[in-house]
JSON list of C-alpha atoms in Angstrom, two decimals:
[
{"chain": "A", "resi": 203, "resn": "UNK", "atom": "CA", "xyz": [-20.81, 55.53, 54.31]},
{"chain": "A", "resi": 204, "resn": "UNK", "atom": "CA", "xyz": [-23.19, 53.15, 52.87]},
{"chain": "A", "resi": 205, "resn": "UNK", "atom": "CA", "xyz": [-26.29, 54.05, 51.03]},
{"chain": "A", "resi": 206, "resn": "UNK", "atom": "CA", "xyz": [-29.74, 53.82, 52.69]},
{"chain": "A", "resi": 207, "resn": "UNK", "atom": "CA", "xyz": [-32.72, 52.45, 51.26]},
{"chain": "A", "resi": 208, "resn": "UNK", "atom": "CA", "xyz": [-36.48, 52.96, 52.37]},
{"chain": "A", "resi": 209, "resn": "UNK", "atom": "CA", "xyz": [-39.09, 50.57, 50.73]},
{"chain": "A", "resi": 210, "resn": "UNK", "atom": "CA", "xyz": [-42.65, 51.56, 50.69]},
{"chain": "A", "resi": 211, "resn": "UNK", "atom": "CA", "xyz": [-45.40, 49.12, 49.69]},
{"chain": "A", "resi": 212, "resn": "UNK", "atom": "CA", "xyz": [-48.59, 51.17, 50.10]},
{"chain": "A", "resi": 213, "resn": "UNK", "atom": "CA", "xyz": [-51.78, 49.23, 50.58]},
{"chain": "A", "resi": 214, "resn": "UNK", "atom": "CA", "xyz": [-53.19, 51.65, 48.77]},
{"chain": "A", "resi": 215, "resn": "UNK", "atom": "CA", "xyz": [-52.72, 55.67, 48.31]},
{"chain": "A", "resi": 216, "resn": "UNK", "atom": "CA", "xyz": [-49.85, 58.33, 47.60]},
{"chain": "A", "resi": 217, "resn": "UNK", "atom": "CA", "xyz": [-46.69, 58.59, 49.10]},
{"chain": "A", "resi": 218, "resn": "UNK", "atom": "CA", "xyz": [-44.87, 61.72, 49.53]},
{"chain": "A", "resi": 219, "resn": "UNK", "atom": "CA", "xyz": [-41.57, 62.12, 51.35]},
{"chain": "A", "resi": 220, "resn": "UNK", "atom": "CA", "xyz": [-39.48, 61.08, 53.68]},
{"chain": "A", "resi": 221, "resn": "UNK", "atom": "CA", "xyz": [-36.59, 62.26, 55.69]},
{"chain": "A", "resi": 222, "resn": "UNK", "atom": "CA", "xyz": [-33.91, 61.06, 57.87]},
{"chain": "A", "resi": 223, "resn": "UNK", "atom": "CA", "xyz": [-33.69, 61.97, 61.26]},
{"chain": "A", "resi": 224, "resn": "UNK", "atom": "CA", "xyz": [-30.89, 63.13, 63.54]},
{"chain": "A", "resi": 225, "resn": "UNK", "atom": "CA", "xyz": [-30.25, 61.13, 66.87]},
{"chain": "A", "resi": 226, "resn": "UNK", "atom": "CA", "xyz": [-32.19, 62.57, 69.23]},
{"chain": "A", "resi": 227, "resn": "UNK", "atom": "CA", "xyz": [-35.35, 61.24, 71.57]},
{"chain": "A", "resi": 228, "resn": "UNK", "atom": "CA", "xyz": [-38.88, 61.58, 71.07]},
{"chain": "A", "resi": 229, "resn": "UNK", "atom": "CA", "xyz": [-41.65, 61.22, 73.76]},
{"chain": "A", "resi": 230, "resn": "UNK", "atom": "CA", "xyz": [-43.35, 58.68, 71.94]},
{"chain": "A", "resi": 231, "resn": "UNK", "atom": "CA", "xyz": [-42.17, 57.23, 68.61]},
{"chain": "A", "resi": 232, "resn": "UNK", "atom": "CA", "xyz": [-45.77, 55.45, 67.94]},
{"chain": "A", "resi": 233, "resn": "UNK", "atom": "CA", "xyz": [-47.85, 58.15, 68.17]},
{"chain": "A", "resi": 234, "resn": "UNK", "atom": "CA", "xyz": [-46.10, 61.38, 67.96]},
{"chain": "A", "resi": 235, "resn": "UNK", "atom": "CA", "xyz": [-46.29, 63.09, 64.18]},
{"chain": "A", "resi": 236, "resn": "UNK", "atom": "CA", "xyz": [-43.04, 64.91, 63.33]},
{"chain": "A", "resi": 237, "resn": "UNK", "atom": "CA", "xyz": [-44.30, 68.39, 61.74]},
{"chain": "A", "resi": 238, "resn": "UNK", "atom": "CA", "xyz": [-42.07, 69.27, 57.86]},
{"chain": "A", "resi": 239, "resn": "UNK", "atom": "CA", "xyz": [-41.09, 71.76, 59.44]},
{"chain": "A", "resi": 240, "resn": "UNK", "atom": "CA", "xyz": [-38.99, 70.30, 62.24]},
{"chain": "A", "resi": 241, "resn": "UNK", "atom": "CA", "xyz": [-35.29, 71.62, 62.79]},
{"chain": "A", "resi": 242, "resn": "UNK", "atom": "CA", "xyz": [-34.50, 67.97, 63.52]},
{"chain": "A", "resi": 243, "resn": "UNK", "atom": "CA", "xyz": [-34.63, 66.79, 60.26]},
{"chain": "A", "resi": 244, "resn": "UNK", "atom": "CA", "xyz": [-30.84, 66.54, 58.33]},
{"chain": "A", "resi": 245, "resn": "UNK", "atom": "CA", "xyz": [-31.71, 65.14, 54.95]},
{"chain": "A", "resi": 246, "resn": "UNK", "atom": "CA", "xyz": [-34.36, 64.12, 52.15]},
{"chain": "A", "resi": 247, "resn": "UNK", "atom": "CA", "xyz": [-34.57, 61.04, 50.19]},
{"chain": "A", "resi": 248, "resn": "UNK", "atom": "CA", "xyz": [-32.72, 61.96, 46.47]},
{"chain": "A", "resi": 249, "resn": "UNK", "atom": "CA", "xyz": [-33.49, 59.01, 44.83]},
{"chain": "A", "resi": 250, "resn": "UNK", "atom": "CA", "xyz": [-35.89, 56.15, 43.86]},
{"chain": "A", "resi": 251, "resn": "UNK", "atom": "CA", "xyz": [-35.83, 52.83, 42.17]},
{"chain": "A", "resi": 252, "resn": "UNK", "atom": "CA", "xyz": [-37.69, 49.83, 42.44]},
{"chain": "A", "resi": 253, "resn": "UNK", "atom": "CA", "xyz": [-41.18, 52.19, 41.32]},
{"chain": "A", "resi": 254, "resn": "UNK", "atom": "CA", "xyz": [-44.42, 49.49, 40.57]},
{"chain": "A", "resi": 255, "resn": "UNK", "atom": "CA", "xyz": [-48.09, 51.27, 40.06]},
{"chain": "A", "resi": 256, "resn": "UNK", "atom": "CA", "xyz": [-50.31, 49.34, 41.99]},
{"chain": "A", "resi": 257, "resn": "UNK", "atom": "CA", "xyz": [-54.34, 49.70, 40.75]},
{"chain": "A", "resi": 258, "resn": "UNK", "atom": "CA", "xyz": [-56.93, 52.39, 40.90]},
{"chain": "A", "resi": 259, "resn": "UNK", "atom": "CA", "xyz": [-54.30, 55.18, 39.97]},
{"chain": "A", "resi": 260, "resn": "UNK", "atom": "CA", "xyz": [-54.68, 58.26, 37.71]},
{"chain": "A", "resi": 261, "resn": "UNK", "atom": "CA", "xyz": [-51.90, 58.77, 35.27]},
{"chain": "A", "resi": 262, "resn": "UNK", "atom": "CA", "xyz": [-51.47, 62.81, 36.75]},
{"chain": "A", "resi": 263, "resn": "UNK", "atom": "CA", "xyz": [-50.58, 61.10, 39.94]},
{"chain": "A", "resi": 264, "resn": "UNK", "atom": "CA", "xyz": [-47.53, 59.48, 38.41]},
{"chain": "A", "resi": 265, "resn": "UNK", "atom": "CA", "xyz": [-45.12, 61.84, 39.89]},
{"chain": "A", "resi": 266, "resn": "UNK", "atom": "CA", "xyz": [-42.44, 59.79, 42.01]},
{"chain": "A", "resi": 267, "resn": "UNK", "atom": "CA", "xyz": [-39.63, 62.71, 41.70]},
{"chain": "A", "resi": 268, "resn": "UNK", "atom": "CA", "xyz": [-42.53, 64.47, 44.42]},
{"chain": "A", "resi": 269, "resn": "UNK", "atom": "CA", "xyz": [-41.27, 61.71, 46.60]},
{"chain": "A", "resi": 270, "resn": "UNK", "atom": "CA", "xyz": [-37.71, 63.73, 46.94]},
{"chain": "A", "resi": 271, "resn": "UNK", "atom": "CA", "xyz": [-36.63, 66.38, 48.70]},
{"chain": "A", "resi": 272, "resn": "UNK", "atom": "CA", "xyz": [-38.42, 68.35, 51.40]},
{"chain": "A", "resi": 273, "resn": "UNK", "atom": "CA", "xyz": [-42.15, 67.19, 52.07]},
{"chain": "A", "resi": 274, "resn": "UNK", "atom": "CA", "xyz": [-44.63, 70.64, 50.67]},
{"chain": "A", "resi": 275, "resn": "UNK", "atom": "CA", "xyz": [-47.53, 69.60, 52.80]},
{"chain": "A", "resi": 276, "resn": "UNK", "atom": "CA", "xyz": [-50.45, 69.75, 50.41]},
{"chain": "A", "resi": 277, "resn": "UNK", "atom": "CA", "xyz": [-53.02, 67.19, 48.84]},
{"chain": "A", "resi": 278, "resn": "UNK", "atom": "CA", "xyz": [-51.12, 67.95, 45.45]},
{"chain": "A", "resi": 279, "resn": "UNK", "atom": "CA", "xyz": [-47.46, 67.22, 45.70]},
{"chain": "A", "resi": 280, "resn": "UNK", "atom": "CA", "xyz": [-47.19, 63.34, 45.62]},
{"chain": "A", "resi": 281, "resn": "UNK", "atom": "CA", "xyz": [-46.35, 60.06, 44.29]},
{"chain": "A", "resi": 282, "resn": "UNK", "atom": "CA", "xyz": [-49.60, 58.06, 44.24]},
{"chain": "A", "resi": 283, "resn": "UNK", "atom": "CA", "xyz": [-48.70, 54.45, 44.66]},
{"chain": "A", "resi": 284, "resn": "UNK", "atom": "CA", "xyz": [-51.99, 53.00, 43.65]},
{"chain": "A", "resi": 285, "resn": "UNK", "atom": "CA", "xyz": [-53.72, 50.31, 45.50]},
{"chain": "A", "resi": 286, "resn": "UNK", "atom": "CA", "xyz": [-50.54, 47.03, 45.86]},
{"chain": "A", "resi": 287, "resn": "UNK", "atom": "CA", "xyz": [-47.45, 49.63, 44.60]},
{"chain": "A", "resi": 288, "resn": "UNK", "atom": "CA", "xyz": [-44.80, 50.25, 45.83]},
{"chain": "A", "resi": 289, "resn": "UNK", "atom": "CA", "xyz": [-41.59, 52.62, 45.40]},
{"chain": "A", "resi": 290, "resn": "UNK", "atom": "CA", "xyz": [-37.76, 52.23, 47.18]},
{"chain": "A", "resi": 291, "resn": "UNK", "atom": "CA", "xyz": [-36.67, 55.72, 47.64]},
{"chain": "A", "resi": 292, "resn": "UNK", "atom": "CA", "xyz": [-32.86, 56.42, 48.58]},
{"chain": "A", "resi": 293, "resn": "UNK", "atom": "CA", "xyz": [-30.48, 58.43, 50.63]},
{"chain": "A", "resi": 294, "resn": "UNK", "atom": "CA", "xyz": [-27.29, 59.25, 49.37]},
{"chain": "A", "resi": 295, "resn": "UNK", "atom": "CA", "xyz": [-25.72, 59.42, 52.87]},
{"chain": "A", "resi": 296, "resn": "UNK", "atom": "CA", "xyz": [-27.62, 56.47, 54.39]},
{"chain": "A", "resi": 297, "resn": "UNK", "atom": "CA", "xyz": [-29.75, 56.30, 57.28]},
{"chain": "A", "resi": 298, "resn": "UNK", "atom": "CA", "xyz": [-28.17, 55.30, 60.93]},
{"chain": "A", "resi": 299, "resn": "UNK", "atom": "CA", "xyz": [-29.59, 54.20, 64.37]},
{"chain": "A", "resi": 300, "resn": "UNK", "atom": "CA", "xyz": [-29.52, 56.85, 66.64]},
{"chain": "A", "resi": 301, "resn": "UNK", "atom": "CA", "xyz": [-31.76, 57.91, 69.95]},
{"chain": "A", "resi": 302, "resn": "UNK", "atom": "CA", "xyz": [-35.36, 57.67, 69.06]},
{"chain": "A", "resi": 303, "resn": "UNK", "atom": "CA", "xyz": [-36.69, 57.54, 65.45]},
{"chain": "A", "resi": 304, "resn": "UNK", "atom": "CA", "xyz": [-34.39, 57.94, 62.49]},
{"chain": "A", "resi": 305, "resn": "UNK", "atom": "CA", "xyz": [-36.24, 59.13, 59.85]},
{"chain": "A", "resi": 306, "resn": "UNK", "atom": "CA", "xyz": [-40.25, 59.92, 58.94]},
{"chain": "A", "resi": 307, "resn": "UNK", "atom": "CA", "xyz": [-42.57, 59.11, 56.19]},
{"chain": "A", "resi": 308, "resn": "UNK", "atom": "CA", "xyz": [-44.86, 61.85, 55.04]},
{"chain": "A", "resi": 309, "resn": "UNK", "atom": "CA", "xyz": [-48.36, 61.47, 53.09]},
{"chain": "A", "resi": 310, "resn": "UNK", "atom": "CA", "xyz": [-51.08, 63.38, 52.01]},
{"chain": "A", "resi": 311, "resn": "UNK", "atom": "CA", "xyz": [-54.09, 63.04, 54.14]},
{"chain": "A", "resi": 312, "resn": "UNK", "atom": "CA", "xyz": [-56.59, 66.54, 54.58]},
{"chain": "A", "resi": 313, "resn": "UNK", "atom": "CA", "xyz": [-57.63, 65.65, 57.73]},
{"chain": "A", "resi": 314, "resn": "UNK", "atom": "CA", "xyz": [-55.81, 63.04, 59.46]},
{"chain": "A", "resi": 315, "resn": "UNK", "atom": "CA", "xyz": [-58.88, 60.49, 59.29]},
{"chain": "A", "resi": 316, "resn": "UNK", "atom": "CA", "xyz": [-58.88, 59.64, 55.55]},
{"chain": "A", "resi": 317, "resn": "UNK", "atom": "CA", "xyz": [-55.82, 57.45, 55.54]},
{"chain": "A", "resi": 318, "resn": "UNK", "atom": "CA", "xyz": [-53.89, 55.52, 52.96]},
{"chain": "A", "resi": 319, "resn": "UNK", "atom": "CA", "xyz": [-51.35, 53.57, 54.94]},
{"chain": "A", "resi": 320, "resn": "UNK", "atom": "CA", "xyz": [-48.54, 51.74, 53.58]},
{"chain": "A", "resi": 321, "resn": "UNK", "atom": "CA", "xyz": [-45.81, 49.30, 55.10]},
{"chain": "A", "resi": 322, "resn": "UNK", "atom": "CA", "xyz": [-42.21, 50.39, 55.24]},
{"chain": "A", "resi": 323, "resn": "UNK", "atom": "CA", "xyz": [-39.18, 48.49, 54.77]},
{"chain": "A", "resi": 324, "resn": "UNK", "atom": "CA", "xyz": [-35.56, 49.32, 55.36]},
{"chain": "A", "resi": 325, "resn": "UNK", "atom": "CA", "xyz": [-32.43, 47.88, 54.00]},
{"chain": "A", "resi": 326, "resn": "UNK", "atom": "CA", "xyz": [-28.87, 48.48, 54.45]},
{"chain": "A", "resi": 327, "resn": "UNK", "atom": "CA", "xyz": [-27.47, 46.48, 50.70]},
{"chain": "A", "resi": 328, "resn": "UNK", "atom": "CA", "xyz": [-30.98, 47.69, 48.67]},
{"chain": "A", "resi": 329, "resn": "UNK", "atom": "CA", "xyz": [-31.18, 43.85, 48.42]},
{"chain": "A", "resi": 330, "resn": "UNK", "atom": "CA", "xyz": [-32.70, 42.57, 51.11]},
{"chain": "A", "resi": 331, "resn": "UNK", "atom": "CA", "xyz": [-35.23, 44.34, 52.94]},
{"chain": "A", "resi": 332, "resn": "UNK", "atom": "CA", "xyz": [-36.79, 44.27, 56.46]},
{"chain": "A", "resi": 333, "resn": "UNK", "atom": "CA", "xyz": [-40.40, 45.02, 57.10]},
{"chain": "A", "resi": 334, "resn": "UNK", "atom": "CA", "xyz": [-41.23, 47.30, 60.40]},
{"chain": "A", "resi": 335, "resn": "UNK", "atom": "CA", "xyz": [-43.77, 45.41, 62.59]},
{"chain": "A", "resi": 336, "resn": "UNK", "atom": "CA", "xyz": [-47.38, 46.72, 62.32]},
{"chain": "A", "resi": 337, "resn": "UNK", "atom": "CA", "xyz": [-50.93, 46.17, 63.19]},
{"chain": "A", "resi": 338, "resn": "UNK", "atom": "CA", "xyz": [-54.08, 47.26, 63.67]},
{"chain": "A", "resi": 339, "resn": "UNK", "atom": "CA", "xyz": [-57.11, 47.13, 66.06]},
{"chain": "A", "resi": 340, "resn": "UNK", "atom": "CA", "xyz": [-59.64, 49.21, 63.90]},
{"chain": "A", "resi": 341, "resn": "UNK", "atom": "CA", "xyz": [-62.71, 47.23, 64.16]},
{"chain": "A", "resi": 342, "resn": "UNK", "atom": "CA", "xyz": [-63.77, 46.09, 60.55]},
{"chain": "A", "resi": 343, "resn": "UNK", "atom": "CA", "xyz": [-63.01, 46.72, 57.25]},
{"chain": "A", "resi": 344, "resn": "UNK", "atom": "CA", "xyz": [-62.67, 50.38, 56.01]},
{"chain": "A", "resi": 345, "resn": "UNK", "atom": "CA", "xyz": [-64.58, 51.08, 52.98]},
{"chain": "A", "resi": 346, "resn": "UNK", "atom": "CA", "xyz": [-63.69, 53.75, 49.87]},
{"chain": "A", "resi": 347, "resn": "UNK", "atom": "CA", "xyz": [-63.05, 57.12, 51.97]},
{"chain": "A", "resi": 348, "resn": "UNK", "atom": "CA", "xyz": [-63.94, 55.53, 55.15]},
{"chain": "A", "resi": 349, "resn": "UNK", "atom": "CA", "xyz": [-62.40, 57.02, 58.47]},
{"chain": "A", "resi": 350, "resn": "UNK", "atom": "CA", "xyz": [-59.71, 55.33, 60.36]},
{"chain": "A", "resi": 351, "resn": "UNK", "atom": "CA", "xyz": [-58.85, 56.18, 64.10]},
{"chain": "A", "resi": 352, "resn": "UNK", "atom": "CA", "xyz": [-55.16, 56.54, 63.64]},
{"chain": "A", "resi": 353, "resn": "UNK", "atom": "CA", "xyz": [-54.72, 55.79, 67.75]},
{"chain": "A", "resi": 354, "resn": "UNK", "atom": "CA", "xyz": [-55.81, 52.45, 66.74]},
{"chain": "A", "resi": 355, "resn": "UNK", "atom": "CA", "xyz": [-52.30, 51.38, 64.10]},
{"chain": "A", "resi": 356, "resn": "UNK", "atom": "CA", "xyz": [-48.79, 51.65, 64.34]},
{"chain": "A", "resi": 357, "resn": "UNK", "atom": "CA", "xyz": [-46.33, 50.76, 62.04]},
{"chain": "A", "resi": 358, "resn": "UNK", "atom": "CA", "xyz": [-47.93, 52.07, 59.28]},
{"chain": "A", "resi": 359, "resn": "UNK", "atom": "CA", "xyz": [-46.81, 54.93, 56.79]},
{"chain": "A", "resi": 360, "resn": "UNK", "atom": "CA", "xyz": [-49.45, 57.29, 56.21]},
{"chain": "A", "resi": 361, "resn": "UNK", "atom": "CA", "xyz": [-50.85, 57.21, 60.30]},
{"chain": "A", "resi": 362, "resn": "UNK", "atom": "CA", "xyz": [-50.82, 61.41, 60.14]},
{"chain": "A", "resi": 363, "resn": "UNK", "atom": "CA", "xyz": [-52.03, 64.45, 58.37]},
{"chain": "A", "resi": 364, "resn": "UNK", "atom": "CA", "xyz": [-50.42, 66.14, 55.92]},
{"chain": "A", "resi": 365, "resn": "UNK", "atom": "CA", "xyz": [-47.66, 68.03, 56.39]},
{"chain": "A", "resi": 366, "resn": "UNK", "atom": "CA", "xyz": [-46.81, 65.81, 59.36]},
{"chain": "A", "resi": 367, "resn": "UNK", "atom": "CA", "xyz": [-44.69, 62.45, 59.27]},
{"chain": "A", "resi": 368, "resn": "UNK", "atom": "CA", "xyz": [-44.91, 59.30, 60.44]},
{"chain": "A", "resi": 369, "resn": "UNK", "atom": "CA", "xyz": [-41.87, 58.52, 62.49]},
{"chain": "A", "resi": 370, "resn": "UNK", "atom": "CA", "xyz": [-39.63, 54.58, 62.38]},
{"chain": "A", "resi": 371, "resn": "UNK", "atom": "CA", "xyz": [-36.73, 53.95, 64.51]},
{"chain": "A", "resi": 372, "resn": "UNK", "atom": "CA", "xyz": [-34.41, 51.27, 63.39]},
{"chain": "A", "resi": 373, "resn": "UNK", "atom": "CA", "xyz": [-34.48, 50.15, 66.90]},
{"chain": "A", "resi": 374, "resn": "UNK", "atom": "CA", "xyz": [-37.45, 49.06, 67.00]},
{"chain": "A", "resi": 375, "resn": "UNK", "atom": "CA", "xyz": [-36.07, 46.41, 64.56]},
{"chain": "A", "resi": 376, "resn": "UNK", "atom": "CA", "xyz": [-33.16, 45.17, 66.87]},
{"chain": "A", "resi": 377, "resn": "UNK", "atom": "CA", "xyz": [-35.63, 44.76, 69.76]},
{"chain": "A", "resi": 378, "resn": "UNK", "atom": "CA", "xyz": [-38.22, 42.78, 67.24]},
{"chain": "A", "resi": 379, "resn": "UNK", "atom": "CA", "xyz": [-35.25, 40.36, 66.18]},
{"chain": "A", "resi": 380, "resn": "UNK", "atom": "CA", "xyz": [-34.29, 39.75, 70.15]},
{"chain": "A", "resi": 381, "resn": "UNK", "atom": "CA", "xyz": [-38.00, 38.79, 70.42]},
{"chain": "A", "resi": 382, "resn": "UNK", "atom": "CA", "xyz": [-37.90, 36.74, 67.75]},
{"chain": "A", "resi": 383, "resn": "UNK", "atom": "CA", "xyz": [-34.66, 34.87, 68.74]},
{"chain": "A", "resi": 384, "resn": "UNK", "atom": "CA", "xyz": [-36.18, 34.41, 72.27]},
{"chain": "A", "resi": 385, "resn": "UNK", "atom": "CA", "xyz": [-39.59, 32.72, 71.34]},
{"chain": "A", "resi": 386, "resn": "UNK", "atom": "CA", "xyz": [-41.55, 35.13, 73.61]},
{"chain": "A", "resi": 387, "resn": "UNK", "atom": "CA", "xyz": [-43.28, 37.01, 70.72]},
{"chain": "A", "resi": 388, "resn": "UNK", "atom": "CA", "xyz": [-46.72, 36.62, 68.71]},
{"chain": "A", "resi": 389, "resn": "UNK", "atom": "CA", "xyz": [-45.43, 37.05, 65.46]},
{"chain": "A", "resi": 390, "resn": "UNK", "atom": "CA", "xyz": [-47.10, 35.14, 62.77]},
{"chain": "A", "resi": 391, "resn": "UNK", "atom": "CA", "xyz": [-44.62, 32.13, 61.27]},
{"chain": "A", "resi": 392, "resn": "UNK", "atom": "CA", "xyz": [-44.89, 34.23, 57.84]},
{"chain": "A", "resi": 393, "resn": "UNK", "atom": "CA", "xyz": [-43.59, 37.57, 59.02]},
{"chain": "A", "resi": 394, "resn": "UNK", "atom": "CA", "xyz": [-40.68, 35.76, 61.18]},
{"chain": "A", "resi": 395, "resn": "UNK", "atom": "CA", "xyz": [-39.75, 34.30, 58.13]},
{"chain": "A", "resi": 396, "resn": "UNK", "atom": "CA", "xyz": [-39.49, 37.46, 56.33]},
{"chain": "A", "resi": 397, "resn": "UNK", "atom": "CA", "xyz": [-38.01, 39.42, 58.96]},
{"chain": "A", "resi": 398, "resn": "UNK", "atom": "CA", "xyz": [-34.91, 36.50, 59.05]},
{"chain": "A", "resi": 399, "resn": "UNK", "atom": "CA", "xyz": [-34.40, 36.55, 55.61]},
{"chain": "A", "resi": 400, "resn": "UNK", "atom": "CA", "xyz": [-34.08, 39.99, 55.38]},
{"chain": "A", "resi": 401, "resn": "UNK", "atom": "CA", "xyz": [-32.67, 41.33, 58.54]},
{"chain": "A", "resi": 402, "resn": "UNK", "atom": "CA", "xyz": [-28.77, 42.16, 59.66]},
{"chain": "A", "resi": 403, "resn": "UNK", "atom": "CA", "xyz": [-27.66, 41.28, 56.17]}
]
């Protein structure tokens, strides 16, 4: 089986783990959190590469072996990416498309307003990688430990509280690149580029 690779490129904040998902449905991939605990989890990322510290970062929070194995839940036990970083971590038995989301990206926030989101890319050759869709409808600009209203994103790492992940089914990417093929989407020209060159190689 091939090897799966997860990209994260945090806009600014820590990263902590993520997990791949068995097939299996959720109510509601966008805004349900997926607690640590879950039974439905099968495996843990074991690996990273690709690791660039954005700005703003403390050197203590220069921990990316935190970003394996089973998220801990606590404001402590991260990766911080800094503001622009980013880190690829890996699973040694890949991730697959099944029913509803396929894996879930953990982070570190106390209360589930303070929020350092991040995009996330997949890739099946660790080559070429394909960003999930995202946006945002939060009013204005957030400030230094401003509040977000996580109802108001999606596609974003980071959307939940610690100890709870943010869910991504590949499927969502199939369905994006159907749009795109049709012309009946309102992607910008920039992220259709991106997308092409990096999906379904």
């Amino acid at each position: 089986m091939k090897r799966g690779w997860i990209h994260f490129l945090l806009v600014c904040g820590a990263a902590t783990a993520a997990r791949a998902l068995p097939s299996f449905p959720f109510p509601s991939a966008a805004e349900t959190a997926v607690g640590m605990n879950s039974s439905a989890f099968v495996a843990w990322a074991d690996g990273y590469t690709n690791l660039v510290y954005g700005e703003a970062l403390a050197p203590q929070w220069k921990t990316p072996e935190k970003a394996l194995g089973p998220a801990i839940g606590t404001s402590d036990d991260v990766v911080s990416l800094g503001r622009g970083g980013e880190i690829t971590l890996t699973f040694a038995l890949g991730i697959r498309d099944g029913d509803g989301p396929d894996f879930a990206v953990f982070e570190n926030s106390f209360d589930g307003a303070f929020l350092e989101l991040g995009w996330v890319e997949v890739s099946s050759d660790g080559v070429h990688f394909t960003r999930f869709p995202n946006f945002s409808y939060t009013p204005g600009p957030i400030g230094s430990f401003g509040e977000i209203d996580s109802t108001f994103i999606h596609g974003y790492a980071g959307k939940h509280a610690q100890g709870y992940g943010t869910p991504f089914d590949l499927a969502e990417l199939r369905e994006v690149a159907e749009l795109i093929a049709s012309g009946d989407h309102a992607f910008s020209a920039e992220y259709v580029a991106e997308f092409q060159a990096g999906y379904a190689r």
